[in-house]
Amino acid sequence: MNRLTRTVAAAALATALTLVSACSGGSDSSGAKGGDGKGLEKVTYLTSFGNFGRDSYAWVAKEKGFFKEAGFDVEIKPGQGTGNVITTIVGGQADFGPIDLTGGLLQLGNGQAKDFIAVAAIQQRTMAGIATVEGKNIASPKDLEGKKLADTPGSVVRNLFPTYARLAGVDASKVTWVNGEAQTLMGTLANGQVDGIGQFVVGQPTIESVTKKKAVMLPYSNVMQDLYGNVLITSTKIAKEKPEMVKRFTAALMKGLEHALTNPQEAADILKKNVDASNPAAAAAELQLMAGYVRSSNSGTQIGTLDSGRVAKSIAILQGAGSLKQNLTPDQIIDFDLAPKA
């Protein structure tokens, strides 16, 4: 009898331990705790423009556990350009996302947006430009006159076009713009609905994959060389109330950016795993092209740095072109205390 009692007790204990172990294992596998053992903070992140290779570094940061190690459970959603990302973040539907810094300056300086702040650079040079394909008779900026272009209404390419046109000697009144969406722009170019589209220059491989034609790119940086590219933004409310949280998130995202640039094919495969419609070959090629924009002689050795003097030059370019209604200073759009240091 004693032996039977001991056997039943041992079995009960083993069952209890198994249940505890199962519950514990379920908690770990669900990602409920970060590297410090604390609960994960839910964060919503917007990509800059759809789900292309240029934005895959966010998926890398999630897949490789960089966000989790920093204490975050991140939901990644596709953005629709600078204006959309700013509106969504300021409205509280997302916490972080990249915008083109020049587009942000235009929005802020013309009273179209407020209550957002940049905390890190993604690219040290603007990647904005016009994309077309061979056969459209567009080889230079002047050739855009009389043509039809498409882009999202809040895109930096579209909002910056009057400044680009002025500096490039183009009569902007002779160029027609129509509305499009991030994921369908290349399709409208492929089927001949438009002559060109607003696009980051690193989109060339994807454009050629979709259109089956050789892409022709007109980079804005050819006439505006001091402009930054994308920067990571958050709301001024979050930056003020949770500065340490912002720094942790930024560091994790920059880690994902560094890893994606070093391992473009792996990053492309991670993107494909999470976004089935993506093209891994084109995504990897985009990242390889983007590497030269993320690092520059101005950025030092640390990815993500922002220089007040360069931002001031960007503001001066826009003011000189008559594109800003209000005077701005660099610290009105960038929190240099939160940005990575060189």
XYZ file of C-alpha atoms in Angstrom, residues 30-341:
312
model
C 5.037 33.358 -27.545
C 7.605 36.120 -27.092
C 5.903 37.562 -24.020
C 9.207 38.518 -22.418
C 12.208 40.453 -23.635
C 15.908 39.979 -23.047
C 15.618 41.354 -19.514
C 12.750 39.031 -18.627
C 10.179 41.826 -18.558
C 6.968 41.898 -20.554
C 7.242 43.118 -24.149
C 5.915 46.557 -25.051
C 3.645 46.521 -28.106
C 4.752 48.893 -30.850
C 3.320 49.570 -34.308
C 5.850 50.401 -37.009
C 5.085 51.689 -40.507
C 7.359 51.069 -43.470
C 8.155 54.074 -45.632
C 6.426 52.937 -48.801
C 4.809 49.531 -49.180
C 6.826 46.365 -48.554
C 9.869 46.509 -50.811
C 13.480 45.484 -50.212
C 14.408 49.006 -49.101
C 12.187 48.537 -46.023
C 13.090 44.918 -45.254
C 15.423 45.892 -42.389
C 12.403 46.234 -40.085
C 11.401 42.651 -40.805
C 15.019 41.633 -40.181
C 15.012 43.353 -36.775
C 11.858 41.426 -35.898
C 12.893 38.052 -37.320
C 16.395 38.113 -35.806
C 15.016 38.993 -32.368
C 16.539 42.486 -32.147
C 13.198 44.057 -31.265
C 12.437 41.362 -28.692
C 15.854 41.748 -27.059
C 15.121 45.470 -26.711
C 11.766 44.705 -25.069
C 9.358 45.178 -27.976
C 6.599 43.204 -29.673
C 6.472 44.988 -33.031
C 3.674 44.934 -35.590
C 4.898 46.065 -39.015
C 2.432 47.698 -41.396
C 2.985 49.130 -44.908
C 3.216 52.927 -45.122
C 2.070 54.987 -48.077
C 4.702 57.708 -48.228
C 5.805 60.621 -46.085
C 2.443 62.338 -45.624
C 0.641 59.117 -44.736
C 3.309 58.015 -42.250
C 3.311 61.383 -40.468
C -0.491 61.512 -40.241
C -0.750 57.949 -38.932
C 1.930 58.431 -36.270
C 0.697 61.833 -35.107
C -2.821 60.395 -35.005
C -1.688 57.641 -32.648
C -2.327 54.675 -34.975
C 1.409 53.920 -35.171
C 4.466 54.688 -33.041
C 7.416 54.807 -35.444
C 8.097 54.971 -39.164
C 10.500 56.390 -41.765
C 9.779 59.508 -43.809
C 11.923 61.435 -46.256
C 13.454 64.282 -44.233
C 12.939 66.797 -47.033
C 9.304 65.784 -47.286
C 9.009 66.269 -43.535
C 10.539 69.738 -43.799
C 8.049 70.650 -46.511
C 5.127 69.374 -44.431
C 6.294 71.160 -41.291
C 7.425 74.362 -42.987
C 4.184 74.764 -44.913
C 1.867 74.102 -41.984
C 0.641 70.765 -43.345
C 1.821 68.700 -40.358
C 3.215 69.060 -36.852
C 3.838 67.100 -33.646
C 6.386 64.680 -35.128
C 10.138 64.495 -34.598
C 13.029 62.667 -36.312
C 15.314 60.537 -34.141
C 17.683 58.790 -36.608
C 18.770 58.820 -40.243
C 18.085 55.819 -42.447
C 19.839 57.215 -45.527
C 22.450 59.961 -45.561
C 21.409 61.075 -49.058
C 17.957 61.407 -50.589
C 16.871 58.495 -52.776
C 13.869 60.382 -54.187
C 13.535 60.547 -57.953
C 11.436 59.980 -61.038
C 11.438 56.531 -62.619
C 10.453 55.605 -66.153
C 11.392 52.955 -68.710
C 13.028 52.966 -72.115
C 10.621 53.893 -74.904
C 9.038 56.820 -73.055
C 11.484 59.342 -74.559
C 12.590 60.542 -71.133
C 16.352 60.854 -70.692
C 16.668 64.157 -68.838
C 14.544 66.277 -66.470
C 13.463 68.586 -69.337
C 11.905 65.579 -71.091
C 9.310 65.355 -68.299
C 7.421 68.303 -69.772
C 4.234 67.101 -71.462
C 4.354 63.780 -69.628
C 2.003 62.131 -67.102
C 3.486 60.983 -63.769
C 1.906 59.030 -60.895
C 2.586 58.890 -57.176
C 0.795 58.873 -53.831
C -0.499 62.341 -52.871
C 1.706 62.579 -49.752
C 4.896 61.253 -51.354
C 8.080 63.274 -50.949
C 8.830 62.805 -54.663
C 5.606 64.544 -55.560
C 5.803 67.238 -52.883
C 9.431 68.007 -53.689
C 8.887 68.020 -57.449
C 8.275 71.804 -57.779
C 11.633 72.467 -56.079
C 13.372 69.838 -58.215
C 11.775 71.225 -61.370
C 12.845 74.780 -60.542
C 16.456 73.736 -59.945
C 16.544 71.386 -62.956
C 15.065 73.914 -65.401
C 11.723 72.141 -65.843
C 8.382 73.919 -66.275
C 6.379 72.088 -63.589
C 3.094 73.393 -65.021
C 3.676 71.259 -68.107
C 3.889 68.029 -66.058
C 0.672 66.200 -65.109
C 0.467 64.250 -61.835
C -2.158 61.588 -61.089
C -2.778 59.703 -57.837
C -1.498 56.200 -57.271
C -0.842 53.722 -54.455
C 2.509 52.382 -53.301
C 1.909 48.761 -54.290
C 0.373 49.501 -57.726
C 2.555 52.339 -59.047
C 4.920 50.069 -60.943
C 1.971 48.287 -62.523
C 0.607 51.573 -63.907
C 4.006 52.216 -65.474
C 4.163 48.692 -66.863
C 0.741 48.855 -68.533
C 1.379 52.279 -70.059
C -1.138 54.274 -68.031
C 1.584 56.793 -67.131
C 4.962 57.877 -68.474
C 6.768 57.821 -65.136
C 6.296 57.363 -61.419
C 7.675 58.852 -58.246
C 10.104 56.316 -56.838
C 13.229 55.888 -54.760
C 16.173 55.246 -57.061
C 16.858 51.893 -55.383
C 13.562 50.699 -56.861
C 15.251 50.196 -60.229
C 15.599 46.370 -59.946
C 11.964 45.982 -58.902
C 10.770 48.278 -61.698
C 12.652 46.194 -64.265
C 11.239 43.009 -62.758
C 7.664 44.299 -62.994
C 7.831 46.124 -66.357
C 10.238 43.729 -68.120
C 11.967 46.826 -69.506
C 15.149 48.730 -68.709
C 14.464 51.425 -66.115
C 15.515 55.066 -66.558
C 16.066 56.936 -63.281
C 16.177 60.693 -62.663
C 17.538 61.070 -59.092
C 16.713 64.280 -57.269
C 20.168 64.112 -55.681
C 21.665 65.109 -59.048
C 20.463 68.675 -58.443
C 20.020 68.672 -54.632
C 23.095 66.983 -53.186
C 22.869 68.010 -49.518
C 19.471 66.460 -48.802
C 19.101 63.540 -46.413
C 16.986 60.537 -47.357
C 14.633 58.743 -44.983
C 14.695 59.429 -41.259
C 12.981 57.544 -38.452
C 10.234 59.571 -36.801
C 7.935 59.287 -33.814
C 5.402 61.634 -32.288
C 6.672 64.521 -30.156
C 4.484 63.100 -27.378
C 6.285 59.743 -27.353
C 9.707 61.404 -27.670
C 8.972 63.635 -24.691
C 7.314 61.049 -22.453
C 9.393 57.951 -23.342
C 12.894 59.038 -24.447
C 14.610 55.854 -23.243
C 12.042 53.715 -25.031
C 12.726 55.679 -28.233
C 16.471 55.092 -27.885
C 15.972 51.333 -27.352
C 13.702 51.019 -30.367
C 16.027 53.081 -32.564
C 19.038 50.972 -31.580
C 17.177 47.741 -32.407
C 16.026 49.072 -35.785
C 19.543 50.296 -36.642
C 20.818 46.815 -35.783
C 18.319 45.410 -38.278
C 19.431 47.949 -40.887
C 23.093 47.043 -40.404
C 22.336 43.316 -40.664
C 20.182 43.760 -43.781
C 22.875 45.726 -45.613
C 25.538 43.179 -44.671
C 23.300 40.218 -45.602
C 21.017 41.445 -48.410
C 19.942 38.006 -49.623
C 19.053 36.852 -46.113
C 17.087 40.073 -45.592
C 15.263 39.514 -48.888
C 14.370 35.969 -47.865
C 13.063 37.225 -44.517
C 10.918 39.777 -46.358
C 9.547 37.025 -48.624
C 8.717 34.916 -45.586
C 6.599 37.738 -44.161
C 5.340 39.388 -47.376
C 4.552 36.704 -49.930
C 4.120 39.156 -52.820
C 7.717 40.370 -52.520
C 10.428 39.460 -55.036
C 13.569 38.227 -53.198
C 15.977 38.884 -56.089
C 14.733 42.443 -56.561
C 14.645 43.050 -52.800
C 18.273 41.958 -52.389
C 19.315 44.168 -55.316
C 17.499 47.138 -53.753
C 19.433 46.674 -50.514
C 22.735 46.489 -52.365
C 21.951 49.794 -54.084
C 20.757 51.354 -50.836
C 23.998 50.639 -48.973
C 25.722 53.582 -50.615
C 23.005 55.918 -49.397
C 22.998 54.693 -45.787
C 26.686 55.307 -45.247
C 28.604 58.370 -46.369
C 31.702 60.338 -45.466
C 29.411 62.680 -43.534
C 27.943 60.013 -41.262
C 31.049 58.808 -39.470
C 31.123 55.154 -38.458
C 27.736 55.045 -36.757
C 24.619 54.346 -38.823
C 21.730 56.685 -38.121
C 23.583 59.894 -37.265
C 22.206 63.326 -38.176
C 24.234 66.512 -38.572
C 22.666 69.852 -37.685
C 24.758 71.722 -40.273
C 23.634 69.489 -43.118
C 19.990 69.794 -42.070
C 20.408 73.578 -42.036
C 21.722 73.372 -45.634
C 18.652 71.353 -46.629
C 16.415 74.008 -45.122
C 18.364 76.718 -46.973
C 17.921 74.877 -50.298
C 14.163 74.715 -49.821
C 13.956 78.335 -48.680
C 16.047 79.482 -51.618
C 13.681 77.692 -53.988
C 10.690 79.364 -52.331
C 9.310 76.021 -51.144
C 8.886 76.889 -47.442
C 6.316 79.338 -46.104
C 7.811 79.329 -42.581
C 11.377 79.629 -41.317
C 12.657 76.440 -39.700
C 15.624 75.392 -37.594
C 17.085 71.853 -37.496
C 15.982 71.204 -33.896
C 12.360 71.828 -34.841
C 12.322 68.582 -36.811
C 15.128 66.543 -35.189
C 15.729 65.576 -31.566
C 19.521 65.430 -31.562
C 19.550 64.145 -27.967
C 17.771 60.974 -29.095
C 19.634 60.462 -32.382
C 22.611 58.057 -32.609
C 25.984 59.730 -32.059
